[in-house]
Amino acid sequence: MQRPVDYCVSKGVRDLPGNLQSATSSVPSGKAFIYFGLFLAAGVFFVFIAFTLFLPVMVLMPQKFAICFTLGCGFIIGSFLALRGPKNQLAHMSSKERLPFTLGFIGSMVGTMYVSMVLHSYILSVLFSVVQVLALAYYAVSYFPGGSAGLKFLTSALTSSVSRCFGR
């Protein structure tokens, strides 16, 4: 026989909007976390290599920087595909407010790879690499709470704090 308290609690839980199944369905599995970590580590590694090894010699070999940086960005995007699931992440990236950032970032990645690997153009590789770095920064800012306005506020607060520390 069910006690009245147990009945009230179970009825109250059933009457909540949604249920435990729907609440936990968006939590990634352990395997998703492992893939996320591996892809993110690979992405950070390639971006790190691009900036430490190939940025100083970008004047001589812009293609190496472009390819390494683009691979890093691809792995980082892949890490979020693994974490959230491809369907959910692609739906999020193609939402109305995210689509311009997504198209700009992915377009710059495709353009960078094309001019580096197909055209072998020195000037275009440098140009598209700069565009890709700016697109990545803009894409990252779009995830920042408050967007660019929030980032400007935070930057101005940080700048004024640092300048006060140095007596300016």
mmCIF file with all atom_site columns, C-alpha atoms in Angstrom:
data_model
loop_
_atom_site.group_PDB
_atom_site.id
_atom_site.type_symbol
_atom_site.label_atom_id
_atom_site.label_alt_id
_atom_site.label_comp_id
_atom_site.label_asym_id
_atom_site.label_entity_id
_atom_site.label_seq_id
_atom_site.pdbx_PDB_ins_code
_atom_site.Cartn_x
_atom_site.Cartn_y
_atom_site.Cartn_z
_atom_site.occupancy
_atom_site.B_iso_or_equiv
_atom_site.pdbx_formal_charge
_atom_site.auth_seq_id
_atom_site.auth_comp_id
_atom_site.auth_asym_id
_atom_site.auth_atom_id
_atom_site.pdbx_PDB_model_num
ATOM 1   C CA . MET A 1 1   ? 0.000  0.000  0.000   1.00 0.00 ? 1   MET A CA 1
ATOM 2   C CA . GLN A 1 2   ? 1.319  3.422  -0.936  1.00 0.00 ? 2   GLN A CA 1
ATOM 3   C CA . ARG A 1 3   ? 1.547  5.966  1.864   1.00 0.00 ? 3   ARG A CA 1
ATOM 4   C CA . PRO A 1 4   ? -0.250 9.296  1.324   1.00 0.00 ? 4   PRO A CA 1
ATOM 5   C CA . VAL A 1 5   ? 3.054  11.196 1.372   1.00 0.00 ? 5   VAL A CA 1
ATOM 6   C CA . ASP A 1 6   ? 4.540  8.930  -1.310  1.00 0.00 ? 6   ASP A CA 1
ATOM 7   C CA . TYR A 1 7   ? 1.427  9.367  -3.428  1.00 0.00 ? 7   TYR A CA 1
ATOM 8   C CA . CYS A 1 8   ? 1.567  13.180 -3.142  1.00 0.00 ? 8   CYS A CA 1
ATOM 9   C CA . VAL A 1 9   ? 5.279  13.287 -3.965  1.00 0.00 ? 9   VAL A CA 1
ATOM 10  C CA . SER A 1 10  ? 4.996  10.961 -6.952  1.00 0.00 ? 10  SER A CA 1
ATOM 11  C CA . LYS A 1 11  ? 1.901  12.801 -8.205  1.00 0.00 ? 11  LYS A CA 1
ATOM 12  C CA . GLY A 1 12  ? 3.716  16.132 -7.788  1.00 0.00 ? 12  GLY A CA 1
ATOM 13  C CA . VAL A 1 13  ? 6.731  14.856 -9.729  1.00 0.00 ? 13  VAL A CA 1
ATOM 14  C CA . ARG A 1 14  ? 4.494  13.527 -12.509 1.00 0.00 ? 14  ARG A CA 1
ATOM 15  C CA . ASP A 1 15  ? 2.703  16.865 -12.742 1.00 0.00 ? 15  ASP A CA 1
ATOM 16  C CA . LEU A 1 16  ? 5.936  18.842 -13.254 1.00 0.00 ? 16  LEU A CA 1
ATOM 17  C CA . PRO A 1 17  ? 6.415  20.167 -16.781 1.00 0.00 ? 17  PRO A CA 1
ATOM 18  C CA . GLY A 1 18  ? 8.544  17.608 -18.556 1.00 0.00 ? 18  GLY A CA 1
ATOM 19  C CA . ASN A 1 19  ? 9.934  14.607 -16.766 1.00 0.00 ? 19  ASN A CA 1
ATOM 20  C CA . LEU A 1 20  ? 13.262 13.145 -15.739 1.00 0.00 ? 20  LEU A CA 1
ATOM 21  C CA . GLN A 1 21  ? 13.644 11.412 -19.082 1.00 0.00 ? 21  GLN A CA 1
ATOM 22  C CA . SER A 1 22  ? 13.302 14.661 -21.028 1.00 0.00 ? 22  SER A CA 1
ATOM 23  C CA . ALA A 1 23  ? 15.466 16.561 -18.545 1.00 0.00 ? 23  ALA A CA 1
ATOM 24  C CA . THR A 1 24  ? 18.339 14.097 -18.805 1.00 0.00 ? 24  THR A CA 1
ATOM 25  C CA . SER A 1 25  ? 18.063 13.420 -22.522 1.00 0.00 ? 25  SER A CA 1
ATOM 26  C CA . SER A 1 26  ? 20.197 16.484 -23.289 1.00 0.00 ? 26  SER A CA 1
ATOM 27  C CA . VAL A 1 27  ? 23.001 15.444 -20.913 1.00 0.00 ? 27  VAL A CA 1
ATOM 28  C CA . PRO A 1 28  ? 25.925 14.074 -22.946 1.00 0.00 ? 28  PRO A CA 1
ATOM 29  C CA . SER A 1 29  ? 27.064 10.519 -22.371 1.00 0.00 ? 29  SER A CA 1
ATOM 30  C CA . GLY A 1 30  ? 30.504 9.565  -21.091 1.00 0.00 ? 30  GLY A CA 1
ATOM 31  C CA . LYS A 1 31  ? 31.515 8.581  -24.615 1.00 0.00 ? 31  LYS A CA 1
ATOM 32  C CA . ALA A 1 32  ? 30.458 12.023 -25.907 1.00 0.00 ? 32  ALA A CA 1
ATOM 33  C CA . PHE A 1 33  ? 32.675 13.674 -23.277 1.00 0.00 ? 33  PHE A CA 1
ATOM 34  C CA . ILE A 1 34  ? 35.611 11.515 -24.328 1.00 0.00 ? 34  ILE A CA 1
ATOM 35  C CA . TYR A 1 35  ? 35.176 12.422 -28.009 1.00 0.00 ? 35  TYR A CA 1
ATOM 36  C CA . PHE A 1 36  ? 34.668 16.072 -27.054 1.00 0.00 ? 36  PHE A CA 1
ATOM 37  C CA . GLY A 1 37  ? 37.924 16.049 -25.092 1.00 0.00 ? 37  GLY A CA 1
ATOM 38  C CA . LEU A 1 38  ? 39.860 14.309 -27.852 1.00 0.00 ? 38  LEU A CA 1
ATOM 39  C CA . PHE A 1 39  ? 38.603 16.601 -30.620 1.00 0.00 ? 39  PHE A CA 1
ATOM 40  C CA . LEU A 1 40  ? 39.064 19.707 -28.487 1.00 0.00 ? 40  LEU A CA 1
ATOM 41  C CA . ALA A 1 41  ? 42.611 18.671 -27.528 1.00 0.00 ? 41  ALA A CA 1
ATOM 42  C CA . ALA A 1 42  ? 43.454 18.013 -31.184 1.00 0.00 ? 42  ALA A CA 1
ATOM 43  C CA . GLY A 1 43  ? 41.974 21.375 -32.185 1.00 0.00 ? 43  GLY A CA 1
ATOM 44  C CA . VAL A 1 44  ? 43.859 23.276 -29.504 1.00 0.00 ? 44  VAL A CA 1
ATOM 45  C CA . PHE A 1 45  ? 47.034 21.414 -30.479 1.00 0.00 ? 45  PHE A CA 1
ATOM 46  C CA . PHE A 1 46  ? 46.733 22.407 -34.162 1.00 0.00 ? 46  PHE A CA 1
ATOM 47  C CA . VAL A 1 47  ? 45.886 26.036 -33.321 1.00 0.00 ? 47  VAL A CA 1
ATOM 48  C CA . PHE A 1 48  ? 48.817 26.120 -30.887 1.00 0.00 ? 48  PHE A CA 1
ATOM 49  C CA . ILE A 1 49  ? 51.167 24.696 -33.530 1.00 0.00 ? 49  ILE A CA 1
ATOM 50  C CA . ALA A 1 50  ? 49.853 27.162 -36.110 1.00 0.00 ? 50  ALA A CA 1
ATOM 51  C CA . PHE A 1 51  ? 50.561 30.138 -33.859 1.00 0.00 ? 51  PHE A CA 1
ATOM 52  C CA . THR A 1 52  ? 53.848 28.980 -32.328 1.00 0.00 ? 52  THR A CA 1
ATOM 53  C CA . LEU A 1 53  ? 55.553 27.322 -35.277 1.00 0.00 ? 53  LEU A CA 1
ATOM 54  C CA . PHE A 1 54  ? 54.001 28.748 -38.417 1.00 0.00 ? 54  PHE A CA 1
ATOM 55  C CA . LEU A 1 55  ? 52.921 32.293 -37.509 1.00 0.00 ? 55  LEU A CA 1
ATOM 56  C CA . PRO A 1 56  ? 56.529 33.464 -37.116 1.00 0.00 ? 56  PRO A CA 1
ATOM 57  C CA . VAL A 1 57  ? 57.361 32.086 -40.578 1.00 0.00 ? 57  VAL A CA 1
ATOM 58  C CA . MET A 1 58  ? 54.040 33.036 -42.181 1.00 0.00 ? 58  MET A CA 1
ATOM 59  C CA . VAL A 1 59  ? 55.889 35.383 -44.530 1.00 0.00 ? 59  VAL A CA 1
ATOM 60  C CA . LEU A 1 60  ? 57.771 32.380 -45.910 1.00 0.00 ? 60  LEU A CA 1
ATOM 61  C CA . MET A 1 61  ? 55.101 29.653 -45.664 1.00 0.00 ? 61  MET A CA 1
ATOM 62  C CA . PRO A 1 62  ? 51.570 31.048 -45.240 1.00 0.00 ? 62  PRO A CA 1
ATOM 63  C CA . GLN A 1 63  ? 50.016 27.793 -46.474 1.00 0.00 ? 63  GLN A CA 1
ATOM 64  C CA . LYS A 1 64  ? 51.359 25.836 -43.492 1.00 0.00 ? 64  LYS A CA 1
ATOM 65  C CA . PHE A 1 65  ? 49.819 28.289 -41.029 1.00 0.00 ? 65  PHE A CA 1
ATOM 66  C CA . ALA A 1 66  ? 46.535 28.347 -42.953 1.00 0.00 ? 66  ALA A CA 1
ATOM 67  C CA . ILE A 1 67  ? 46.190 24.569 -43.133 1.00 0.00 ? 67  ILE A CA 1
ATOM 68  C CA . CYS A 1 68  ? 47.193 23.981 -39.509 1.00 0.00 ? 68  CYS A CA 1
ATOM 69  C CA . PHE A 1 69  ? 44.917 26.724 -38.170 1.00 0.00 ? 69  PHE A CA 1
ATOM 70  C CA . THR A 1 70  ? 41.978 25.542 -40.289 1.00 0.00 ? 70  THR A CA 1
ATOM 71  C CA . LEU A 1 71  ? 42.441 21.953 -39.114 1.00 0.00 ? 71  LEU A CA 1
ATOM 72  C CA . GLY A 1 72  ? 42.462 23.192 -35.524 1.00 0.00 ? 72  GLY A CA 1
ATOM 73  C CA . CYS A 1 73  ? 39.237 25.128 -36.049 1.00 0.00 ? 73  CYS A CA 1
ATOM 74  C CA . GLY A 1 74  ? 37.653 22.100 -37.718 1.00 0.00 ? 74  GLY A CA 1
ATOM 75  C CA . PHE A 1 75  ? 38.541 19.866 -34.776 1.00 0.00 ? 75  PHE A CA 1
ATOM 76  C CA . ILE A 1 76  ? 37.165 22.428 -32.327 1.00 0.00 ? 76  ILE A CA 1
ATOM 77  C CA . ILE A 1 77  ? 33.859 22.554 -34.213 1.00 0.00 ? 77  ILE A CA 1
ATOM 78  C CA . GLY A 1 78  ? 33.922 18.744 -34.317 1.00 0.00 ? 78  GLY A CA 1
ATOM 79  C CA . SER A 1 79  ? 34.316 18.645 -30.532 1.00 0.00 ? 79  SER A CA 1
ATOM 80  C CA . PHE A 1 80  ? 31.032 20.497 -30.073 1.00 0.00 ? 80  PHE A CA 1
ATOM 81  C CA . LEU A 1 81  ? 29.367 18.263 -32.651 1.00 0.00 ? 81  LEU A CA 1
ATOM 82  C CA . ALA A 1 82  ? 30.482 15.286 -30.546 1.00 0.00 ? 82  ALA A CA 1
ATOM 83  C CA . LEU A 1 83  ? 29.363 16.873 -27.272 1.00 0.00 ? 83  LEU A CA 1
ATOM 84  C CA . ARG A 1 84  ? 25.929 18.133 -28.242 1.00 0.00 ? 84  ARG A CA 1
ATOM 85  C CA . GLY A 1 85  ? 25.271 15.651 -31.022 1.00 0.00 ? 85  GLY A CA 1
ATOM 86  C CA . PRO A 1 86  ? 25.550 16.540 -34.705 1.00 0.00 ? 86  PRO A CA 1
ATOM 87  C CA . LYS A 1 87  ? 21.833 17.152 -35.171 1.00 0.00 ? 87  LYS A CA 1
ATOM 88  C CA . ASN A 1 88  ? 21.497 19.460 -32.147 1.00 0.00 ? 88  ASN A CA 1
ATOM 89  C CA . GLN A 1 89  ? 24.698 21.386 -32.844 1.00 0.00 ? 89  GLN A CA 1
ATOM 90  C CA . LEU A 1 90  ? 23.926 21.864 -36.542 1.00 0.00 ? 90  LEU A CA 1
ATOM 91  C CA . ALA A 1 91  ? 20.426 23.049 -35.661 1.00 0.00 ? 91  ALA A CA 1
ATOM 92  C CA . HIS A 1 92  ? 21.930 25.502 -33.182 1.00 0.00 ? 92  HIS A CA 1
ATOM 93  C CA . MET A 1 93  ? 24.558 26.733 -35.644 1.00 0.00 ? 93  MET A CA 1
ATOM 94  C CA . SER A 1 94  ? 21.952 27.242 -38.366 1.00 0.00 ? 94  SER A CA 1
ATOM 95  C CA . SER A 1 95  ? 19.452 29.083 -36.170 1.00 0.00 ? 95  SER A CA 1
ATOM 96  C CA . LYS A 1 96  ? 18.407 32.513 -37.391 1.00 0.00 ? 96  LYS A CA 1
ATOM 97  C CA . GLU A 1 97  ? 20.598 34.501 -35.002 1.00 0.00 ? 97  GLU A CA 1
ATOM 98  C CA . ARG A 1 98  ? 23.676 32.217 -35.396 1.00 0.00 ? 98  ARG A CA 1
ATOM 99  C CA . LEU A 1 99  ? 23.585 31.617 -39.152 1.00 0.00 ? 99  LEU A CA 1
ATOM 100 C CA . PRO A 1 100 ? 25.549 34.735 -40.257 1.00 0.00 ? 100 PRO A CA 1
ATOM 101 C CA . PHE A 1 101 ? 28.375 33.913 -37.814 1.00 0.00 ? 101 PHE A CA 1
ATOM 102 C CA . THR A 1 102 ? 28.393 30.260 -38.841 1.00 0.00 ? 102 THR A CA 1
ATOM 103 C CA . LEU A 1 103 ? 28.431 31.016 -42.572 1.00 0.00 ? 103 LEU A CA 1
ATOM 104 C CA . GLY A 1 104 ? 31.187 33.597 -42.155 1.00 0.00 ? 104 GLY A CA 1
ATOM 105 C CA . PHE A 1 105 ? 33.356 31.264 -40.117 1.00 0.00 ? 105 PHE A CA 1
ATOM 106 C CA . ILE A 1 106 ? 32.863 28.144 -42.245 1.00 0.00 ? 106 ILE A CA 1
ATOM 107 C CA . GLY A 1 107 ? 33.163 30.198 -45.442 1.00 0.00 ? 107 GLY A CA 1
ATOM 108 C CA . SER A 1 108 ? 36.490 31.591 -44.260 1.00 0.00 ? 108 SER A CA 1
ATOM 109 C CA . MET A 1 109 ? 37.693 28.058 -43.429 1.00 0.00 ? 109 MET A CA 1
ATOM 110 C CA . VAL A 1 110 ? 36.731 26.727 -46.873 1.00 0.00 ? 110 VAL A CA 1
ATOM 111 C CA . GLY A 1 111 ? 38.263 29.783 -48.559 1.00 0.00 ? 111 GLY A CA 1
ATOM 112 C CA . THR A 1 112 ? 41.493 29.397 -46.603 1.00 0.00 ? 112 THR A CA 1
ATOM 113 C CA . MET A 1 113 ? 41.842 25.735 -47.547 1.00 0.00 ? 113 MET A CA 1
ATOM 114 C CA . TYR A 1 114 ? 41.006 26.438 -51.193 1.00 0.00 ? 114 TYR A CA 1
ATOM 115 C CA . VAL A 1 115 ? 43.522 29.232 -51.711 1.00 0.00 ? 115 VAL A CA 1
ATOM 116 C CA . SER A 1 116 ? 46.184 27.350 -49.741 1.00 0.00 ? 116 SER A CA 1
ATOM 117 C CA . MET A 1 117 ? 45.843 23.892 -51.243 1.00 0.00 ? 117 MET A CA 1
ATOM 118 C CA . VAL A 1 118 ? 44.367 24.469 -54.701 1.00 0.00 ? 118 VAL A CA 1
ATOM 119 C CA . LEU A 1 119 ? 45.509 27.916 -55.791 1.00 0.00 ? 119 LEU A CA 1
ATOM 120 C CA . HIS A 1 120 ? 48.791 27.891 -53.821 1.00 0.00 ? 120 HIS A CA 1
ATOM 121 C CA . SER A 1 121 ? 48.471 31.653 -53.609 1.00 0.00 ? 121 SER A CA 1
ATOM 122 C CA . TYR A 1 122 ? 50.763 33.344 -51.126 1.00 0.00 ? 122 TYR A CA 1
ATOM 123 C CA . ILE A 1 123 ? 48.848 36.622 -50.871 1.00 0.00 ? 123 ILE A CA 1
ATOM 124 C CA . LEU A 1 124 ? 45.407 35.000 -50.779 1.00 0.00 ? 124 LEU A CA 1
ATOM 125 C CA . SER A 1 125 ? 46.581 32.537 -48.111 1.00 0.00 ? 125 SER A CA 1
ATOM 126 C CA . VAL A 1 126 ? 47.665 35.416 -45.899 1.00 0.00 ? 126 VAL A CA 1
ATOM 127 C CA . LEU A 1 127 ? 44.448 37.317 -46.623 1.00 0.00 ? 127 LEU A CA 1
ATOM 128 C CA . PHE A 1 128 ? 42.144 34.350 -45.950 1.00 0.00 ? 128 PHE A CA 1
ATOM 129 C CA . SER A 1 129 ? 44.091 33.408 -42.817 1.00 0.00 ? 129 SER A CA 1
ATOM 130 C CA . VAL A 1 130 ? 43.531 36.910 -41.444 1.00 0.00 ? 130 VAL A CA 1
ATOM 131 C CA . VAL A 1 131 ? 39.844 36.705 -42.419 1.00 0.00 ? 131 VAL A CA 1
ATOM 132 C CA . GLN A 1 132 ? 39.584 33.318 -40.717 1.00 0.00 ? 132 GLN A CA 1
ATOM 133 C CA . VAL A 1 133 ? 41.189 34.570 -37.482 1.00 0.00 ? 133 VAL A CA 1
ATOM 134 C CA . LEU A 1 134 ? 38.787 37.540 -37.468 1.00 0.00 ? 134 LEU A CA 1
ATOM 135 C CA . ALA A 1 135 ? 35.823 35.251 -38.250 1.00 0.00 ? 135 ALA A CA 1
ATOM 136 C CA . LEU A 1 136 ? 36.823 32.935 -35.396 1.00 0.00 ? 136 LEU A CA 1
ATOM 137 C CA . ALA A 1 137 ? 37.054 35.898 -33.019 1.00 0.00 ? 137 ALA A CA 1
ATOM 138 C CA . TYR A 1 138 ? 33.675 37.230 -34.176 1.00 0.00 ? 138 TYR A CA 1
ATOM 139 C CA . TYR A 1 139 ? 32.139 33.739 -33.942 1.00 0.00 ? 139 TYR A CA 1
ATOM 140 C CA . ALA A 1 140 ? 33.489 33.333 -30.404 1.00 0.00 ? 140 ALA A CA 1
ATOM 141 C CA . VAL A 1 141 ? 32.198 36.800 -29.439 1.00 0.00 ? 141 VAL A CA 1
ATOM 142 C CA . SER A 1 142 ? 28.748 35.808 -30.672 1.00 0.00 ? 142 SER A CA 1
ATOM 143 C CA . TYR A 1 143 ? 28.700 33.136 -27.929 1.00 0.00 ? 143 TYR A CA 1
ATOM 144 C CA . PHE A 1 144 ? 29.779 35.668 -25.292 1.00 0.00 ? 144 PHE A CA 1
ATOM 145 C CA . PRO A 1 145 ? 26.901 36.708 -22.993 1.00 0.00 ? 145 PRO A CA 1
ATOM 146 C CA . GLY A 1 146 ? 25.604 40.031 -24.275 1.00 0.00 ? 146 GLY A CA 1
ATOM 147 C CA . GLY A 1 147 ? 27.411 39.573 -27.584 1.00 0.00 ? 147 GLY A CA 1
ATOM 148 C CA . SER A 1 148 ? 29.693 42.327 -28.745 1.00 0.00 ? 148 SER A CA 1
ATOM 149 C CA . ALA A 1 149 ? 28.104 44.883 -26.386 1.00 0.00 ? 149 ALA A CA 1
ATOM 150 C CA . GLY A 1 150 ? 28.925 42.679 -23.403 1.00 0.00 ? 150 GLY A CA 1
ATOM 151 C CA . LEU A 1 151 ? 32.462 42.158 -24.658 1.00 0.00 ? 151 LEU A CA 1
ATOM 152 C CA . LYS A 1 152 ? 32.947 45.920 -25.202 1.00 0.00 ? 152 LYS A CA 1
ATOM 153 C CA . PHE A 1 153 ? 31.744 46.592 -21.653 1.00 0.00 ? 153 PHE A CA 1
ATOM 154 C CA . LEU A 1 154 ? 34.065 43.941 -20.219 1.00 0.00 ? 154 LEU A CA 1
ATOM 155 C CA . THR A 1 155 ? 36.998 45.214 -22.294 1.00 0.00 ? 155 THR A CA 1
ATOM 156 C CA . SER A 1 156 ? 36.431 48.831 -21.254 1.00 0.00 ? 156 SER A CA 1
ATOM 157 C CA . ALA A 1 157 ? 36.113 47.821 -17.584 1.00 0.00 ? 157 ALA A CA 1
ATOM 158 C CA . LEU A 1 158 ? 39.323 45.793 -17.804 1.00 0.00 ? 158 LEU A CA 1
ATOM 159 C CA . THR A 1 159 ? 41.160 48.589 -19.632 1.00 0.00 ? 159 THR A CA 1
ATOM 160 C CA . SER A 1 160 ? 40.111 51.221 -17.107 1.00 0.00 ? 160 SER A CA 1
ATOM 161 C CA . SER A 1 161 ? 41.100 48.944 -14.201 1.00 0.00 ? 161 SER A CA 1
ATOM 162 C CA . VAL A 1 162 ? 44.534 48.294 -15.671 1.00 0.00 ? 162 VAL A CA 1
ATOM 163 C CA . SER A 1 163 ? 45.079 51.975 -16.465 1.00 0.00 ? 163 SER A CA 1
ATOM 164 C CA . ARG A 1 164 ? 44.101 52.932 -12.876 1.00 0.00 ? 164 ARG A CA 1
ATOM 165 C CA . CYS A 1 165 ? 46.624 50.425 -11.560 1.00 0.00 ? 165 CYS A CA 1
ATOM 166 C CA . PHE A 1 166 ? 49.381 52.135 -13.541 1.00 0.00 ? 166 PHE A CA 1
ATOM 167 C CA . GLY A 1 167 ? 48.196 55.648 -12.597 1.00 0.00 ? 167 GLY A CA 1
ATOM 168 C CA . ARG A 1 168 ? 46.911 56.783 -15.970 1.00 0.00 ? 168 ARG A CA 1
#
